[in-house]
Coordinates of C-alpha atoms in Angstrom, one line a residue:
X1 CA 28.1 -77.4 12.0
X2 CA 31.7 -76.5 12.4
X3 CA 31.9 -78.7 15.5
X4 CA 30.5 -81.8 13.9
X5 CA 33.3 -84.4 13.3
X6 CA 31.9 -87.1 11.0
X7 CA 34.6 -89.7 11.9
X8 CA 33.6 -89.6 15.6
X9 CA 29.9 -90.1 15.1
X10 CA 28.1 -93.4 15.2
X11 CA 25.9 -94.7 12.3
X12 CA 22.7 -93.4 13.9
X13 CA 24.2 -90.0 14.5
X14 CA 25.6 -89.9 10.9
X15 CA 22.2 -90.7 9.5
X16 CA 20.6 -88.0 11.7
X17 CA 23.0 -85.3 10.4
X18 CA 22.4 -86.4 6.9
X19 CA 18.7 -86.3 7.3
X20 CA 18.9 -82.7 8.6
X21 CA 20.7 -81.9 5.3
X22 CA 18.2 -83.9 3.2
X23 CA 20.8 -86.3 2.1
X24 CA 20.6 -90.1 1.6
X25 CA 21.0 -92.2 4.8
X26 CA 21.7 -95.6 3.3
X27 CA 25.0 -97.3 2.9
X28 CA 27.9 -98.4 5.1
X29 CA 29.4 -96.3 7.8
X30 CA 32.4 -95.1 5.8
X31 CA 30.1 -94.0 3.0
X32 CA 28.0 -92.1 5.5
X33 CA 31.2 -90.4 6.9
X34 CA 32.4 -89.3 3.4
X35 CA 28.9 -88.1 2.5
X36 CA 28.7 -85.9 5.6
X37 CA 32.2 -84.6 5.2
X38 CA 31.4 -83.5 1.7
X39 CA 28.3 -81.7 2.9
X40 CA 30.1 -79.9 5.6
X41 CA 32.9 -78.7 3.3
X42 CA 30.4 -77.5 0.8
X43 CA 28.5 -75.6 3.5
X44 CA 31.8 -74.0 4.7
X45 CA 32.6 -72.7 1.2
X46 CA 29.2 -71.1 0.9
X47 CA 29.5 -69.3 4.2
X48 CA 33.1 -68.1 3.8
X49 CA 32.5 -65.2 1.4
X50 CA 29.7 -63.9 3.6
X51 CA 32.0 -63.9 6.6
X52 CA 34.7 -62.1 4.7
X53 CA 32.2 -59.4 3.6
X54 CA 31.1 -58.9 7.1
X55 CA 34.7 -58.6 8.3
X56 CA 35.5 -56.1 5.6
X57 CA 32.4 -54.0 6.4
X58 CA 33.3 -54.0 10.1
X59 CA 36.9 -52.9 9.3
X60 CA 35.6 -50.1 7.0
X61 CA 33.2 -48.9 9.7
X62 CA 36.0 -48.9 12.2
X63 CA 38.3 -46.8 9.9
X64 CA 35.4 -44.3 9.3
X65 CA 35.0 -44.0 13.0
X66 CA 38.7 -43.2 13.4
X67 CA 38.6 -40.6 10.7
X68 CA 35.6 -39.0 12.3
X69 CA 37.7 -38.5 15.5
X70 CA 40.4 -36.6 13.6
X71 CA 40.4 -32.8 13.0
X72 CA 38.6 -31.6 9.9
X73 CA 41.8 -30.7 7.9
X74 CA 43.3 -34.1 8.6
X75 CA 40.1 -35.7 7.5
X76 CA 40.4 -33.9 4.2
X77 CA 44.0 -35.1 3.8
X78 CA 43.0 -38.7 4.5
X79 CA 40.2 -38.4 1.9
X80 CA 42.8 -37.3 -0.8
X81 CA 45.2 -40.2 -0.1
X82 CA 44.8 -43.3 -2.4
X83 CA 43.2 -46.3 -0.9
X84 CA 45.7 -48.8 0.6
X85 CA 44.8 -51.5 -1.9
X86 CA 45.4 -49.1 -4.9
X87 CA 48.8 -47.9 -3.5
X88 CA 49.8 -51.5 -3.0
X89 CA 48.9 -52.4 -6.6
X90 CA 51.2 -49.5 -7.8
X91 CA 54.0 -50.7 -5.6
X92 CA 53.6 -54.2 -6.8
X93 CA 53.8 -53.4 -10.5
X94 CA 55.8 -56.1 -12.2
X95 CA 59.5 -55.3 -12.7
X96 CA 59.4 -56.8 -16.2
X97 CA 56.8 -54.3 -17.3
X98 CA 58.8 -51.3 -15.9
X99 CA 61.9 -52.6 -17.7
X100 CA 60.0 -52.8 -21.0
X101 CA 58.7 -49.3 -20.6
X102 CA 62.2 -48.1 -19.9
X103 CA 63.5 -49.8 -23.1
X104 CA 60.7 -48.3 -25.2
X105 CA 61.5 -44.8 -23.8
X106 CA 65.2 -45.3 -24.6
X107 CA 64.5 -46.5 -28.1
X108 CA 62.2 -43.5 -28.7
X109 CA 64.9 -41.1 -27.5
X110 CA 67.5 -42.8 -29.9
X111 CA 65.0 -42.6 -32.8
X112 CA 64.5 -38.9 -32.3
X113 CA 68.3 -38.4 -31.9
X114 CA 68.9 -40.3 -35.2
X115 CA 66.2 -38.3 -37.0
X116 CA 67.9 -35.1 -35.8
X117 CA 71.3 -36.3 -37.0
X118 CA 69.9 -37.2 -40.4
X119 CA 68.2 -33.9 -40.7
X120 CA 71.4 -32.0 -39.8
X121 CA 73.4 -34.2 -42.2
X122 CA 71.0 -33.5 -45.1
X123 CA 71.2 -29.8 -44.4
X124 CA 75.0 -30.0 -44.4
X125 CA 75.0 -32.0 -47.7
X126 CA 72.7 -29.5 -49.3
X127 CA 75.0 -26.7 -48.2
X128 CA 78.1 -28.6 -49.6
X129 CA 79.8 -29.0 -46.2
X130 CA 82.9 -31.2 -46.5
X131 CA 83.0 -32.7 -43.1
X132 CA 84.2 -36.2 -44.2
X133 CA 87.4 -37.6 -45.8
X134 CA 88.5 -40.6 -47.9
X135 CA 91.8 -42.3 -47.2
X136 CA 93.8 -44.4 -49.7
X137 CA 96.9 -46.6 -49.6
X138 CA 96.2 -48.1 -46.2
X139 CA 98.0 -51.3 -45.4
X140 CA 97.4 -54.3 -43.1
X141 CA 97.7 -55.2 -40.3
X142 CA 95.2 -52.5 -39.4
X143 CA 92.1 -52.2 -37.3
X144 CA 89.3 -49.7 -37.2
X145 CA 90.2 -48.9 -33.6
X146 CA 93.7 -47.9 -34.6
X147 CA 92.7 -45.7 -37.5
X148 CA 90.1 -44.1 -35.3
X149 CA 92.7 -43.4 -32.7
X150 CA 94.8 -41.5 -35.3
X151 CA 91.8 -39.6 -36.6
X152 CA 90.6 -38.5 -33.1
X153 CA 93.8 -36.4 -32.8
X154 CA 92.1 -33.9 -35.2
X155 CA 88.6 -33.8 -33.6
X156 CA 85.4 -35.7 -32.9
X157 CA 85.1 -38.7 -35.2
X158 CA 81.5 -39.7 -35.8
X159 CA 82.0 -42.7 -38.0
X160 CA 84.8 -44.8 -39.6
X161 CA 84.5 -47.4 -42.4
X162 CA 87.2 -49.6 -43.9
X163 CA 87.0 -52.0 -46.9
X164 CA 87.5 -55.7 -46.4
X165 CA 91.2 -55.7 -47.3
X166 CA 91.9 -52.6 -45.2
X167 CA 93.4 -50.6 -48.2
X168 CA 90.8 -47.8 -48.3
X169 CA 88.5 -46.1 -45.8
X170 CA 86.2 -43.2 -45.0
X171 CA 85.6 -41.1 -41.9
X172 CA 83.2 -38.3 -40.9
X173 CA 84.0 -35.6 -38.3
X174 CA 82.1 -33.3 -36.0
X175 CA 82.9 -30.2 -38.1
X176 CA 84.3 -29.3 -41.5
X177 CA 87.3 -27.7 -39.9
X178 CA 88.2 -30.9 -38.1
X179 CA 87.9 -32.8 -41.4
X180 CA 90.1 -30.3 -43.2
X181 CA 92.8 -30.5 -40.5
X182 CA 92.8 -34.3 -40.7
X183 CA 93.0 -34.3 -44.5
X184 CA 95.9 -31.9 -44.4
X185 CA 97.9 -34.1 -42.1
X186 CA 96.9 -37.5 -43.6
X187 CA 98.1 -36.5 -47.1
X188 CA 101.7 -37.6 -47.5
X189 CA 101.7 -39.4 -44.1
X190 CA 103.3 -42.8 -43.9
X191 CA 100.9 -45.1 -42.1
X192 CA 101.5 -47.4 -40.3
X193 CA 104.9 -45.8 -39.6
X194 CA 106.7 -49.1 -39.3
X195 CA 105.8 -50.6 -42.7
X196 CA 103.0 -48.5 -44.3
X197 CA 102.8 -46.6 -47.6
X198 CA 102.3 -42.9 -48.2
X199 CA 98.6 -42.0 -47.7
X200 CA 96.3 -40.0 -50.0
X201 CA 93.3 -38.2 -48.6
X202 CA 90.6 -35.8 -49.8
X203 CA 87.5 -34.0 -48.5
X204 CA 84.0 -35.2 -49.3
X205 CA 80.5 -34.6 -47.9
X206 CA 78.7 -37.1 -45.7
X207 CA 76.3 -37.9 -48.4
X208 CA 79.1 -38.7 -50.9
X209 CA 80.8 -40.8 -48.2
X210 CA 77.5 -42.8 -47.7
X211 CA 77.2 -43.3 -51.5
X212 CA 80.8 -44.5 -51.8
X213 CA 80.4 -46.9 -48.9
X214 CA 77.2 -48.3 -50.4
X215 CA 79.0 -48.8 -53.8
X216 CA 82.0 -50.4 -52.1
X217 CA 79.7 -52.9 -50.3
X218 CA 77.8 -53.6 -53.5
X219 CA 81.1 -54.3 -55.4
X220 CA 82.8 -56.2 -52.6
X221 CA 83.7 -59.0 -54.9
X222 CA 85.7 -56.4 -56.9
X223 CA 87.6 -55.1 -53.9
X224 CA 91.0 -56.0 -55.4
X225 CA 90.3 -54.5 -58.8
X226 CA 88.6 -51.1 -58.1
X227 CA 90.2 -47.9 -57.0
X228 CA 89.2 -44.4 -55.9
X229 CA 90.3 -41.9 -58.6
X230 CA 89.7 -38.3 -59.6
X231 CA 86.5 -37.6 -61.5
X232 CA 84.6 -34.5 -62.8
X233 CA 83.0 -32.4 -60.1
X234 CA 79.4 -33.0 -61.1
X235 CA 76.3 -34.5 -59.4
X236 CA 77.8 -34.1 -55.9
X237 CA 80.7 -36.5 -56.7
X238 CA 83.2 -34.3 -54.8
X239 CA 85.7 -35.0 -57.5
X240 CA 86.2 -38.8 -56.8
X241 CA 84.7 -42.0 -58.1
X242 CA 85.2 -45.7 -57.9
X243 CA 86.6 -47.1 -61.1
X244 CA 88.0 -50.5 -62.2
X245 CA 91.8 -50.5 -62.4
X246 CA 91.6 -51.8 -66.0
X247 CA 89.2 -49.0 -67.0
X248 CA 90.3 -45.6 -65.7
X249 CA 88.2 -43.5 -68.2
X250 CA 88.5 -42.3 -71.8
X251 CA 91.4 -39.9 -71.2
X252 CA 93.4 -42.7 -69.6
X253 CA 92.6 -45.1 -72.4
X254 CA 93.5 -42.5 -75.1
X255 CA 96.8 -41.7 -73.3
X256 CA 97.6 -45.4 -73.0
X257 CA 96.8 -45.9 -76.7
X258 CA 99.1 -43.0 -77.7
X259 CA 101.9 -44.4 -75.5
X260 CA 101.5 -47.8 -77.1
X261 CA 101.6 -46.2 -80.6
X262 CA 104.8 -44.3 -79.7
X263 CA 106.4 -47.4 -78.3
X264 CA 105.5 -49.4 -81.5
X265 CA 106.8 -46.6 -83.7
X266 CA 110.1 -46.5 -81.7
X267 CA 110.4 -50.2 -81.9
X268 CA 109.8 -50.1 -85.7
X269 CA 112.4 -47.4 -86.1
X270 CA 114.9 -49.4 -84.1
X271 CA 114.2 -52.5 -86.1
X272 CA 114.7 -50.5 -89.3
X273 CA 118.0 -49.1 -88.0
X274 CA 119.2 -52.5 -87.2
X275 CA 118.2 -53.8 -90.7
X276 CA 120.1 -50.9 -92.3
X277 CA 123.1 -51.5 -90.2
X278 CA 123.0 -55.2 -91.0
X279 CA 122.7 -54.5 -94.7
X280 CA 125.6 -52.1 -94.6
X281 CA 127.7 -54.6 -92.8
X282 CA 126.9 -57.3 -95.3
X283 CA 127.8 -55.0 -98.2
X284 CA 131.1 -54.1 -96.6
X285 CA 131.9 -57.8 -96.0
X286 CA 131.1 -58.5 -99.7
X287 CA 133.3 -55.6 -100.8
X288 CA 136.1 -56.8 -98.6
X289 CA 135.8 -60.4 -99.9
X290 CA 135.9 -59.2 -103.5
X291 CA 138.8 -56.8 -103.3
X292 CA 141.6 -59.5 -103.4
X293 CA 139.9 -61.1 -106.4
X294 CA 139.9 -57.7 -108.2
X295 CA 143.6 -57.2 -107.4
X296 CA 144.5 -60.6 -108.8
X297 CA 142.5 -60.2 -112.0
X298 CA 145.1 -58.3 -114.0
X299 CA 147.7 -60.8 -113.0
X300 CA 145.5 -63.7 -114.0
X301 CA 144.7 -62.0 -117.3
X302 CA 148.4 -61.6 -117.9
X303 CA 149.0 -65.2 -117.3
X304 CA 146.6 -66.1 -120.1
X305 CA 143.3 -68.0 -120.2
X306 CA 139.8 -66.8 -120.6
X307 CA 138.4 -64.7 -117.8
X308 CA 134.8 -65.6 -116.7
X309 CA 132.3 -64.5 -114.0
X310 CA 129.6 -66.4 -112.0
X311 CA 126.0 -65.4 -112.4
X312 CA 125.2 -65.7 -108.7
X313 CA 125.6 -63.1 -106.0
X314 CA 128.1 -62.3 -104.8
X315 CA 129.7 -62.6 -108.2
X316 CA 133.0 -64.5 -108.5
X317 CA 135.5 -64.2 -111.3
X318 CA 137.6 -67.1 -112.5
X319 CA 140.0 -67.9 -115.4
X320 CA 140.1 -70.9 -117.6
X321 CA 143.4 -72.9 -117.7
X322 CA 145.4 -72.7 -121.0
X323 CA 146.3 -75.9 -123.0
X324 CA 149.8 -75.7 -121.7
X325 CA 148.7 -75.6 -118.1
X326 CA 146.3 -78.5 -118.6
X327 CA 149.1 -80.6 -120.3
X328 CA 151.4 -79.7 -117.4
X329 CA 148.8 -80.8 -114.8
X330 CA 148.3 -84.1 -116.7
X331 CA 152.1 -84.8 -116.8
X332 CA 152.2 -84.6 -113.1

């Protein structure tokens, strides 16, 4: 069947081949050719699996024959080795799948590492370990990289956080000793050296550092109006708390009220002193203005005429003209 070439057969031959295969024999030559080609192709597809099975069985028998020729110990080693097809499947495992497995393994390792860090951090917080610091009075231009570079001079820096305007930050260290050393150096340091202000720093726990950062982020819209100030040592506050600059606690408000009261009292006293001085000056001026009048009164009385005084203040004394003086003024 494999040697039959439909295109080279005549019409009678084509019909003969079709009859053998119990296929219709009517139609034109080209139709007969196509019909026979289709039949031959279908027959080839049916016989191909059988041929492959026979070839595989023959190869397997040949391999078994070769194993039988080997020594017994080598035959056992051959039996333990994986089949060629299985080994090939392992070697041909997709690279994408291997990469995914590697990523999953790395993520699992990081997760366990993070859980360990969290557990250690919780234990340190419960024990009150002060291995973190807060830093105030920072000034821009400033980057997290630069402040980390300064902090790493004192030990291993685990984390650094700065607020949005770079005026305040927090950092955690590998040990409490490193944090204490950093705090001691940072307090009173001018940073940046070229144009910075004097820094303020204090020790806190990692838990308190996390709480303060969360509060800073929640109140980010108040970043210009809040400050880190001293607070009572209760509830794990580590002696610091975020407060509005307009509201720094009852003590501060009371102190401010007392200062304002003292200022108002001083101002009132000063005003009273000024009033007293002004009154004294006015009295002196009045006295000075009246003295010449008093000196002239005896003379005016001697000259004659009735002496009278005004009812308004300051009081003015005057003398009425005599009849002779009136007549004299009229004659002029």
